Short mmCIF file of C-alpha atoms and ligand atoms in Angstrom, two decimals:
data_model
loop_
_atom_site.label_atom_id
_atom_site.label_comp_id
_atom_site.label_asym_id
_atom_site.label_seq_id
_atom_site.Cartn_x
_atom_site.Cartn_y
_atom_site.Cartn_z
CA MET A 181 128.91 68.61 114.69
CA LEU A 182 130.95 71.47 116.07
CA ALA A 183 133.00 73.15 113.42
CA ASP A 184 134.75 76.34 112.60
CA THR A 185 133.13 76.93 109.26
CA GLY A 186 135.83 79.07 107.68
CA VAL A 187 133.10 80.48 105.44
CA THR A 188 132.46 84.22 105.24
CA PHE A 189 130.12 86.51 103.35
CA ALA A 190 132.75 86.81 100.63
CA ASP A 191 131.99 83.19 99.73
CA VAL A 192 128.30 83.87 99.18
CA ALA A 193 127.37 85.82 96.07
CA GLY A 194 124.15 87.04 94.55
CA GLN A 195 122.25 87.11 97.84
CA GLU A 196 122.74 90.69 98.89
CA GLU A 197 119.31 91.16 100.43
CA ALA A 198 119.61 88.01 102.50
CA LYS A 199 123.05 89.05 103.69
CA GLU A 200 121.72 92.43 104.72
CA SER A 201 119.07 90.83 106.87
CA LEU A 202 121.68 88.66 108.54
CA VAL A 203 124.09 91.45 109.41
CA GLU A 204 122.05 92.28 112.48
CA ILE A 205 122.29 88.74 113.77
CA ILE A 206 126.05 88.80 113.35
CA ASP A 207 126.26 92.06 115.26
CA PHE A 208 124.17 90.58 118.01
CA LEU A 209 126.35 87.49 118.29
CA GLN A 210 129.42 89.66 118.54
CA LYS A 211 128.10 92.26 120.95
CA PRO A 212 125.01 91.01 122.76
CA GLU A 213 125.55 93.55 125.58
CA LYS A 214 124.81 96.39 123.17
CA TYR A 215 121.31 95.07 122.65
CA LEU A 216 120.68 93.92 126.19
CA ARG A 217 121.71 97.21 127.74
CA ILE A 218 119.03 99.09 125.87
CA GLY A 219 116.45 96.46 126.67
CA ALA A 220 116.07 94.98 123.19
CA LYS A 221 115.10 91.33 122.95
CA CYS A 222 117.38 89.56 120.60
CA PRO A 223 116.21 87.45 117.69
CA LYS A 224 116.00 83.77 118.52
CA GLY A 225 115.46 82.29 115.15
CA ALA A 226 115.30 83.07 111.46
CA LEU A 227 113.98 80.95 108.68
CA LEU A 228 115.92 80.85 105.41
CA VAL A 229 113.41 80.16 102.68
CA GLY A 230 114.20 79.30 99.09
CA PRO A 231 114.77 76.62 96.47
CA PRO A 232 117.47 73.96 96.98
CA GLY A 233 121.02 74.93 96.12
CA THR A 234 120.61 78.68 96.47
CA GLY A 235 123.05 78.88 99.37
CA LYS A 236 120.96 78.65 102.53
CA THR A 237 123.41 76.39 104.33
CA LEU A 238 126.27 78.44 103.01
CA LEU A 239 124.71 81.63 104.38
CA ALA A 240 124.18 80.08 107.81
CA LYS A 241 127.83 79.00 107.88
CA ALA A 242 128.88 82.45 106.74
CA VAL A 243 126.98 84.02 109.63
CA ALA A 244 128.93 81.82 112.03
CA GLY A 245 132.16 82.61 110.19
CA GLU A 246 131.58 86.36 110.20
CA ALA A 247 130.64 86.37 113.86
CA LYS A 248 133.52 83.99 114.64
CA VAL A 249 131.30 81.68 116.66
CA PRO A 250 130.90 77.88 116.51
CA PHE A 251 128.36 76.31 114.18
CA PHE A 252 126.16 73.38 115.21
CA SER A 253 124.01 71.72 112.62
CA LEU A 254 121.42 69.05 112.21
CA SER A 255 119.28 67.95 109.31
CA GLY A 256 115.54 67.46 109.62
CA SER A 257 115.41 64.59 107.16
CA GLY A 258 117.71 62.55 109.37
CA PHE A 259 114.90 62.13 111.88
CA VAL A 260 112.28 60.71 109.64
CA GLU A 261 113.37 57.09 109.85
CA MET A 262 114.37 57.04 113.46
CA PHE A 263 113.01 55.21 116.46
CA VAL A 264 110.63 57.13 118.62
CA GLY A 265 112.45 59.26 121.12
CA VAL A 266 115.78 59.44 119.36
CA GLY A 267 115.00 62.66 117.54
CA ALA A 268 113.88 64.41 120.70
CA SER A 269 116.99 63.37 122.56
CA ARG A 270 119.20 64.56 119.71
CA VAL A 271 117.54 67.94 119.83
CA ARG A 272 118.04 68.08 123.60
CA ASP A 273 121.73 67.20 123.26
CA LEU A 274 122.21 69.74 120.53
CA PHE A 275 120.81 72.56 122.60
CA LYS A 276 122.79 71.47 125.63
CA GLN A 277 126.00 71.53 123.66
CA ALA A 278 125.10 74.89 122.19
CA GLN A 279 124.44 76.37 125.64
CA GLN A 280 127.91 75.31 126.71
CA ASN A 281 129.50 76.85 123.65
CA ALA A 282 127.51 80.06 123.41
CA PRO A 283 127.63 82.40 121.62
CA CYS A 284 126.99 80.14 118.67
CA ILE A 285 124.75 79.30 115.73
CA ILE A 286 122.45 76.30 115.55
CA PHE A 287 121.47 75.42 112.00
CA ILE A 288 118.59 73.08 111.21
CA ASP A 289 118.44 72.07 107.56
CA GLU A 290 115.17 70.86 106.00
CA ILE A 291 113.18 71.89 109.02
CA ASP A 292 109.96 70.99 107.19
CA ALA A 293 110.79 67.33 107.76
CA ILE A 294 110.23 67.80 111.50
CA GLY A 295 108.16 70.95 111.45
CA LYS A 296 105.33 69.78 109.22
CA SER A 297 101.99 71.06 110.37
CA ARG A 298 100.64 68.69 113.02
CA ASP A 299 97.00 68.84 112.05
CA SER A 300 97.34 68.00 108.38
CA GLN A 301 99.02 64.60 108.20
CA PHE A 302 98.50 61.27 109.84
CA GLY A 303 100.25 61.39 113.13
CA ASN A 304 103.90 60.57 113.18
CA ASP A 305 104.91 60.15 116.79
CA GLU A 306 108.58 60.52 116.14
CA ARG A 307 108.24 63.74 114.26
CA GLU A 308 105.79 65.17 116.71
CA GLN A 309 108.01 64.43 119.68
CA THR A 310 111.00 65.93 117.91
CA LEU A 311 109.03 69.03 117.03
CA ASN A 312 107.71 69.42 120.56
CA GLN A 313 111.20 69.09 121.94
CA LEU A 314 112.45 71.71 119.51
CA LEU A 315 109.67 74.11 120.48
CA SER A 316 110.30 73.69 124.17
CA GLU A 317 114.06 74.10 123.76
CA MET A 318 113.50 77.27 121.78
CA ASP A 319 111.23 78.68 124.44
CA GLY A 320 113.52 77.58 127.22
CA PHE A 321 116.85 79.07 126.33
CA ASP A 322 117.98 82.47 127.27
CA THR A 323 118.81 84.68 124.28
CA SER A 324 121.10 86.86 126.29
CA LYS A 325 123.67 84.09 126.02
CA GLY A 326 123.91 84.63 122.30
CA ILE A 327 122.45 81.57 120.65
CA VAL A 328 120.75 82.11 117.31
CA ILE A 329 118.91 79.36 115.49
CA LEU A 330 118.79 79.43 111.72
CA ALA A 331 116.65 76.95 109.85
CA ALA A 332 116.28 76.28 106.14
CA THR A 333 113.31 75.11 104.12
CA ASN A 334 111.95 75.21 100.61
CA ARG A 335 108.41 74.51 101.74
CA PRO A 336 107.49 77.24 104.20
CA GLU A 337 103.78 76.67 103.62
CA VAL A 338 103.77 73.25 105.30
CA LEU A 339 105.38 74.41 108.54
CA ASP A 340 103.49 74.14 111.78
CA LYS A 341 102.22 77.56 112.83
CA ALA A 342 103.67 77.03 116.28
CA LEU A 343 107.17 77.25 114.79
CA LEU A 344 106.49 80.66 113.32
CA ARG A 345 105.22 82.38 116.45
CA PRO A 346 107.01 85.39 117.88
CA GLY A 347 110.04 84.30 119.83
CA ARG A 348 110.57 81.29 117.57
CA PHE A 349 111.24 81.51 113.83
CA ASP A 350 109.59 84.86 113.51
CA ARG A 351 111.87 86.18 110.79
CA ARG A 352 111.85 84.99 107.26
CA ILE A 353 114.76 85.57 104.93
CA ILE A 354 114.17 84.82 101.28
CA VAL A 355 117.04 83.14 99.46
CA ASP A 356 115.81 83.07 95.89
CA LYS A 357 117.34 81.99 92.61
CA PRO A 358 120.00 84.45 91.46
CA ASP A 359 119.46 86.82 88.55
CA LEU A 360 122.05 87.48 85.84
CA LYS A 361 124.32 89.65 87.96
CA GLY A 362 124.03 87.22 90.85
CA ARG A 363 124.98 84.29 88.66
CA VAL A 364 128.03 86.07 87.30
CA ASP A 365 129.12 86.92 90.84
CA ILE A 366 128.67 83.33 91.97
CA LEU A 367 130.71 82.13 88.99
CA LYS A 368 133.42 84.59 90.00
CA VAL A 369 133.49 83.32 93.56
CA HIS A 370 133.89 79.75 92.39
CA SER A 371 136.52 80.48 89.75
CA LYS A 372 138.74 82.30 92.21
CA ASN A 373 140.86 79.23 92.81
CA VAL A 374 140.60 77.76 89.34
CA LEU A 375 143.15 78.52 86.65
CA MET A 376 141.23 80.30 83.91
CA HIS A 377 142.39 81.39 80.47
CA ASP A 378 142.28 85.17 79.92
CA SER A 379 139.64 84.81 77.24
CA VAL A 380 137.10 83.30 79.61
CA ASP A 381 133.91 85.37 79.66
CA LEU A 382 131.86 84.62 82.76
CA GLU A 383 129.20 87.13 81.70
CA ALA A 384 128.39 84.90 78.74
CA ILE A 385 128.14 81.86 81.01
CA GLY A 386 125.82 83.79 83.29
CA LEU A 387 123.62 84.62 80.32
CA ALA A 388 123.46 80.99 79.30
CA THR A 389 122.34 79.78 82.70
CA SER A 390 119.09 81.57 83.43
CA GLY A 391 117.36 79.55 86.14
CA ALA A 392 120.49 77.92 87.53
CA VAL A 393 121.13 78.14 91.28
CA GLY A 394 124.40 78.56 93.18
CA SER A 395 125.09 74.87 93.49
CA ASP A 396 124.61 74.39 89.71
CA LEU A 397 127.06 77.20 89.02
CA ALA A 398 129.63 75.83 91.46
CA ASN A 399 129.21 72.51 89.74
CA ILE A 400 129.64 74.05 86.26
CA VAL A 401 132.97 75.61 87.20
CA ASN A 402 134.21 72.36 88.69
CA GLU A 403 133.07 70.26 85.73
CA ALA A 404 134.82 72.68 83.39
CA ALA A 405 138.06 72.27 85.31
CA ILE A 406 137.75 68.50 85.07
CA LEU A 407 137.02 68.76 81.35
CA ALA A 408 140.10 70.91 80.83
CA VAL A 409 142.25 68.27 82.48
CA LYS A 410 140.59 65.58 80.41
CA ASN A 411 141.44 67.56 77.28
CA GLY A 412 145.05 67.82 78.35
CA ARG A 413 144.97 71.51 79.17
CA THR A 414 146.41 73.38 82.14
CA VAL A 415 143.84 76.18 82.18
CA VAL A 416 140.07 76.30 81.76
CA LYS A 417 138.84 77.77 78.49
CA GLN A 418 135.45 79.16 77.53
CA GLU A 419 134.63 76.03 75.57
CA ASP A 420 135.09 73.90 78.69
CA LEU A 421 132.68 76.11 80.57
CA LEU A 422 130.12 76.05 77.79
CA GLU A 423 130.31 72.31 77.53
CA SER A 424 129.89 71.85 81.25
CA VAL A 425 126.87 74.17 81.22
CA GLU A 426 125.22 71.60 79.03
CA VAL A 427 126.38 68.66 81.12
CA VAL A 428 125.12 70.21 84.32
CA ILE A 429 121.97 71.76 82.92
CA ALA A 430 120.84 69.11 80.49
CA GLY A 431 121.08 66.54 83.22
CA LYS A 432 118.62 68.51 85.25
CA GLU A 433 116.37 69.91 82.62
CA LYS A 434 113.30 68.15 83.90
CA LYS A 435 113.77 69.10 87.49
CA ASP A 436 114.90 72.63 86.98
CA ARG A 437 113.66 75.07 84.46
CA ILE A 438 116.19 76.66 82.23
CA LEU A 439 114.47 78.71 79.59
CA SER A 440 115.47 78.66 75.94
CA PRO A 441 115.94 82.11 74.34
CA GLU A 442 112.53 81.96 72.66
CA GLU A 443 110.77 80.90 75.82
CA LYS A 444 112.54 83.61 77.69
CA LYS A 445 111.26 86.15 75.21
CA ILE A 446 107.69 84.93 75.45
CA VAL A 447 107.82 84.96 79.24
CA ALA A 448 109.20 88.50 79.14
CA TYR A 449 106.36 89.73 76.92
CA HIS A 450 103.87 87.90 79.09
CA GLU A 451 105.11 89.50 82.31
CA VAL A 452 105.40 92.96 80.78
CA GLY A 453 101.85 92.48 79.51
CA HIS A 454 100.70 92.15 83.13
CA ALA A 455 102.80 95.09 84.26
CA LEU A 456 101.77 97.39 81.45
CA ILE A 457 98.10 96.87 82.18
CA THR A 458 98.67 97.94 85.76
CA ALA A 459 100.37 101.08 84.51
CA LEU A 460 97.53 101.82 82.11
CA MET A 461 94.65 101.28 84.53
CA LYS A 462 93.98 103.59 87.40
CA ASP A 463 92.90 101.23 90.16
CA ALA A 464 95.91 98.98 89.86
CA GLU A 465 98.70 98.54 92.36
CA PRO A 466 102.12 99.94 91.37
CA VAL A 467 104.70 97.55 89.97
CA GLN A 468 107.66 96.96 92.25
CA LYS A 469 109.70 94.52 90.25
CA ILE A 470 109.42 92.36 87.16
CA THR A 471 111.49 89.24 86.78
CA ILE A 472 111.80 86.32 84.41
CA VAL A 473 114.13 84.30 86.58
CA PRO A 474 112.21 81.02 86.86
CA ARG A 475 111.06 80.04 90.34
CA THR A 476 110.65 76.60 91.76
CA MET A 477 107.47 77.86 93.31
CA GLY A 478 106.01 77.31 89.84
CA ALA A 479 106.13 80.60 88.03
CA LEU A 480 108.42 81.25 85.09
CA GLY A 481 108.38 84.91 85.92
CA TYR A 482 106.35 87.34 87.91
CA VAL A 483 105.39 90.92 88.46
CA LEU A 484 105.68 92.02 92.03
CA GLN A 485 103.01 94.55 92.87
CA VAL A 486 102.95 96.41 96.11
CA PRO A 487 99.81 98.15 97.23
CA GLU A 488 100.20 101.65 98.58
CA GLU A 489 98.60 100.65 101.82
CA GLU A 490 97.30 97.50 103.40
CA LYS A 491 93.85 96.75 102.04
CA TYR A 492 90.97 94.89 103.60
CA LEU A 493 88.24 95.86 101.19
CA MET A 494 88.28 95.67 97.42
CA SER A 495 85.88 97.63 95.26
CA LYS A 496 84.21 96.18 92.22
CA ASP A 497 86.38 98.37 89.99
CA GLU A 498 89.52 97.13 91.66
CA LEU A 499 88.47 93.54 91.17
CA LYS A 500 87.71 94.19 87.51
CA THR A 501 91.12 95.79 87.11
CA ARG A 502 92.64 92.73 88.72
CA LEU A 503 90.96 90.53 86.13
CA VAL A 504 92.23 92.63 83.25
CA THR A 505 95.73 92.59 84.78
CA LEU A 506 95.68 88.83 85.11
CA PHE A 507 94.84 88.51 81.43
CA GLY A 508 97.53 91.00 80.37
CA GLY A 509 100.02 88.14 80.11
CA ARG A 510 98.02 86.00 77.74
CA ALA A 511 96.91 89.06 75.74
CA ALA A 512 100.53 90.10 75.19
CA GLU A 513 101.42 86.61 73.96
CA GLU A 514 98.56 86.58 71.52
CA LEU A 515 99.14 90.09 70.20
CA CYS A 516 102.90 89.81 69.79
CA PHE A 517 103.49 86.18 68.87
CA HIS A 518 100.10 85.19 67.46
CA THR A 519 100.28 82.13 69.56
CA ILE A 520 99.19 81.19 73.04
CA THR A 521 101.05 79.06 75.56
CA THR A 522 100.46 77.11 78.74
CA GLY A 523 102.08 79.95 80.68
CA ALA A 524 98.76 81.56 81.54
CA ALA A 525 97.32 78.58 83.42
CA ASN A 526 97.80 80.10 86.84
CA ASP A 527 96.46 83.49 85.72
CA ILE A 528 93.36 81.81 84.35
CA GLU A 529 92.79 79.89 87.54
CA GLN A 530 93.09 83.01 89.66
CA ALA A 531 90.92 85.12 87.37
CA THR A 532 88.22 82.48 87.29
CA SER A 533 88.03 82.24 91.03
CA ILE A 534 87.88 86.01 91.41
CA ALA A 535 85.17 86.33 88.76
CA ARG A 536 83.18 83.54 90.35
CA ALA A 537 83.43 85.05 93.80
CA MET A 538 82.32 88.44 92.45
CA ILE A 539 79.17 86.86 91.14
CA THR A 540 78.37 84.28 93.79
CA GLN A 541 79.71 85.81 97.01
CA TYR A 542 80.15 89.56 96.68
CA GLY A 543 76.82 90.42 95.06
CA MET A 544 78.51 92.18 92.17
CA SER A 545 76.52 90.81 89.26
CA GLU A 546 73.58 92.61 87.70
CA LYS A 547 71.84 89.38 87.00
CA PHE A 548 71.80 87.83 90.46
CA GLY A 549 72.03 90.96 92.54
CA LEU A 550 72.59 90.37 96.22
CA MET A 551 71.79 86.70 96.35
CA GLY A 552 74.48 84.68 98.14
CA LEU A 553 75.05 81.79 95.80
CA GLU A 554 78.12 80.29 97.38
CA SER A 555 79.50 80.21 100.86
CA VAL A 556 82.92 79.32 102.08
CA GLU A 557 82.97 76.54 104.60
CA ASN A 558 85.85 75.54 106.79
CA ARG A 559 87.89 78.56 105.87
CA TYR A 560 90.95 77.26 107.70
CA LEU A 561 91.18 73.94 105.93
CA ASP A 562 90.72 73.95 102.19
CA GLY A 563 88.50 77.04 101.99
CA ARG A 564 86.56 75.75 98.99
CA PRO A 565 83.32 77.53 98.24
CA VAL A 566 80.12 75.49 98.31
CA LEU A 567 77.22 76.25 95.97
CA ASN A 568 73.84 76.95 97.56
CA CYS A 569 71.63 76.99 94.51
CA GLY A 570 69.84 74.81 92.02
CA ASP A 571 71.42 73.23 88.96
CA GLU A 572 69.84 75.67 86.59
CA THR A 573 71.18 78.66 88.46
CA ALA A 574 74.57 76.96 88.61
CA SER A 575 74.78 76.83 84.85
CA GLU A 576 73.66 80.46 84.59
CA ILE A 577 76.46 81.35 86.97
CA ASP A 578 78.90 79.63 84.65
CA HIS A 579 77.70 81.77 81.78
CA GLU A 580 78.03 84.95 83.78
CA VAL A 581 81.54 84.02 84.85
CA MET A 582 82.45 83.27 81.27
CA ALA A 583 81.09 86.59 80.05
CA LEU A 584 82.93 88.54 82.74
CA LEU A 585 86.18 86.79 81.87
CA LYS A 586 85.75 87.41 78.19
CA GLU A 587 85.04 91.08 78.78
CA SER A 588 88.21 91.36 80.85
CA TYR A 589 90.36 89.62 78.27
CA ASP A 590 89.02 91.86 75.50
CA LYS A 591 89.78 94.90 77.62
CA ALA A 592 93.36 93.64 78.17
CA LYS A 593 93.87 93.16 74.44
CA GLU A 594 92.43 96.55 73.66
CA LEU A 595 94.72 98.30 76.15
CA LEU A 596 97.84 96.51 74.99
CA SER A 597 97.20 96.81 71.29
CA GLY A 598 97.28 100.58 71.66
CA ASN A 599 100.71 100.30 73.30
CA LEU A 600 102.63 97.69 71.38
CA ASP A 601 105.75 99.85 70.97
CA VAL A 602 106.05 100.36 74.68
CA LEU A 603 105.37 96.69 75.33
CA ALA A 604 108.13 95.61 72.94
CA ALA A 605 110.63 98.12 74.26
CA ILE A 606 110.18 97.09 77.87
CA ALA A 607 109.97 93.37 77.13
CA ASP A 608 113.22 93.42 75.15
CA HIS A 609 114.91 95.26 77.98
CA LEU A 610 113.58 92.67 80.42
CA THR A 611 114.72 89.78 78.24
CA GLU A 612 118.21 91.14 78.49
CA LYS A 613 118.23 92.10 82.18
CA GLU A 614 115.93 89.38 83.55
CA THR A 615 114.94 91.52 86.50
CA ILE A 616 113.94 95.17 86.38
CA THR A 617 112.64 97.45 89.08
CA GLY A 618 109.31 99.22 88.95
CA LYS A 619 111.18 102.47 88.56
CA GLU A 620 113.11 101.30 85.52
CA PHE A 621 109.83 100.07 84.10
CA MET A 622 108.14 103.44 84.56
CA ASP A 623 111.14 105.34 83.22
CA ILE A 624 111.18 103.41 79.97
CA LEU A 625 107.43 103.72 79.72
CA HIS A 626 107.52 107.50 80.03
CA LYS A 627 110.49 107.93 77.72
CA VAL A 628 109.03 105.87 74.92
CA ARG A 629 105.67 107.53 75.31
CA THR A 630 106.94 111.09 75.26
CA LYS A 631 108.94 110.25 72.15
CA LEU A 632 105.93 108.80 70.45
CA GLN A 633 103.71 111.69 71.42
CA GLY A 634 106.28 114.12 70.08
CA GLU A 635 106.16 112.27 66.77
CA ASN A 636 102.42 112.34 66.59
CA THR A 637 102.32 116.10 66.94
CA GLU A 638 104.95 116.56 64.25
CA ALA A 639 102.80 114.44 62.01
CA GLY A 640 104.17 115.99 58.82
CA GLU A 641 107.75 114.82 59.21
CA SER A 642 108.64 111.27 58.47
CA VAL A 643 110.53 109.75 61.33
CA ASP A 644 112.16 106.41 61.67
CA GLU A 645 110.03 105.18 64.46
CA SER A 646 111.95 102.14 65.59
CA ALA A 647 115.18 104.13 65.76
CA GLU A 648 113.45 106.72 67.91
CA VAL A 649 112.11 104.09 70.22
CA SER A 650 115.42 102.39 70.72
CA GLU A 651 117.09 105.73 71.28
CA ALA A 652 114.56 106.60 73.94
CA LEU A 653 115.08 103.19 75.43
CA ALA A 654 118.84 103.56 75.55
CA GLU A 655 118.45 106.92 77.25
CA ALA A 656 116.04 105.61 79.83
CA GLN A 657 118.28 102.64 80.44
CA SER A 658 121.40 104.64 81.06
CA GLU A 659 119.52 106.97 83.36
CA ALA A 660 118.13 104.09 85.34
CA GLU A 661 121.63 102.67 85.66
CA ASP A 662 123.02 106.00 86.78
CA GLU A 663 120.46 106.14 89.50
CA ILE A 664 121.31 102.68 90.70
CA ASP A 665 125.00 103.47 90.78
CA GLY A 666 124.51 106.78 92.52
P1 ADP B 948 120.99 75.10 100.08
O1 ADP B 948 121.31 74.96 101.54
O2 ADP B 948 120.25 76.35 99.77
O3 ADP B 948 120.35 73.90 99.47
P2 ADP B 948 123.83 75.11 99.84
O4 ADP B 948 124.16 76.24 100.73
O5 ADP B 948 123.98 73.75 100.41
O6 ADP B 948 122.37 75.28 99.29
O7 ADP B 948 124.69 75.24 98.51
C1 ADP B 948 125.46 74.19 98.00
C2 ADP B 948 126.73 74.70 97.38
O8 ADP B 948 126.45 75.50 96.23
C3 ADP B 948 127.50 75.63 98.31
O9 ADP B 948 128.35 74.91 99.12
C4 ADP B 948 128.26 76.51 97.32
O10 ADP B 948 129.41 75.86 96.84
C5 ADP B 948 127.30 76.63 96.17
N1 ADP B 948 126.47 77.83 96.29
C6 ADP B 948 125.12 77.87 96.46
N2 ADP B 948 124.68 79.12 96.53
C7 ADP B 948 125.75 79.93 96.41
C8 ADP B 948 125.93 81.35 96.42
N3 ADP B 948 124.90 82.19 96.57
N4 ADP B 948 127.19 81.84 96.28
C9 ADP B 948 128.24 81.00 96.14
N5 ADP B 948 128.13 79.67 96.13
C10 ADP B 948 126.91 79.11 96.25
ZN1 ZN B 949 100.89 85.48 83.94
#
């Protein structure tokens, strides 16, 4: 259990944000006095959240390695099949050992296996006892000794609230799937000790593995080395890498999502469709980031929007804007590819429930006025609304919802069809980069627009429009890159 991990941050690539959040913990483990002197309470626990294979365990080990402290670990799934009482006593022993070896790191993998919410499932005595023991150990130990508990999970939503309270796992560090640059960096880390031919192009391998996580990439490099040996070579060549991409990826196609180039393009247009609507409508929240790196959480891509301030009330206009935004994805698919895909299922579900709530709960429909037609019962369990009206009214509600949705979709199509050049320019850029920031998005938007406006005023001259657009795009791109570098 006790081990010098020998892992450092140099071994973890493509997780810069996560590393940044962990630097503080390392500093604390090395110099607890600094924090104690000023009266700061030190962090007890942090939760590493993300899909399997993204490097959560590796990061925890790297924290121990960087801080040069011992690493104790334990896996939640190991407790599931145990006799009652064994789990709790393991937890007790672990903490006792840790206290004797402080400063140190305790790492609990798959914490959801013990930390599942207590009120949702049938009771499981063993798990409950283990969880209770863990909670009481966490409350009992003295942080000034320098013990930090890191735990990993890919299902944060099932965790018992008690685990997330202040003084327990009150920090959450997201360890998501890597984007293109992250994948290339991970490939570099893993090829450090592998003999590679000079012609090997890791960038190309990174491009071919959209959706792959760190463990897939580590596996790809290793498989390629084995293939090279099998083919009687002494160094790995690009063809070995490409072949192992298929071996590793094809074997997992069902479980993990690796997008084909066409799919990637459709997803990019879909996401930019959402984002562009927010830029074109005034009540929308600004775009922070757009990505088409597939997530295990279900989405193939997403637009991260950040409101300017925390909001507790939404106006009718804001809700309507939200509906149009949600349909921006599907509208872009239809306008640009003349086809529609299953990718909008989640958008449709969300839009429908918003539209329904507007009509039945928020009194925002002309037809029904202020009548409360639905109420939400047991808000803390499933939160499903319950209808309080007759059958006839119920079917009228359905029609109203349908009309509101249709109006929103038409609005989305109308907005996008006036901006197809911009949509294409940004979507192509996104297809290539996979993740772009809100700033890059706005820069390209403005550049392409100013160019187009300029053309419209010089209506007499004939201009090669597509060349102009791509020129504007290239300019915006290089500026955005400059800003990132600087
Ligand atoms: P998790 O705990 O998130 O399921 P692991 O940390 O166990 O994932 O990762 C398994 C292996 O995959 C690691 O030992 C490492 O070889 C490789 N790996 C995963 N993520 C990364 C990364 N970000 N950088 C470098 N290697 C990685
Ligand atoms: Zn969507």
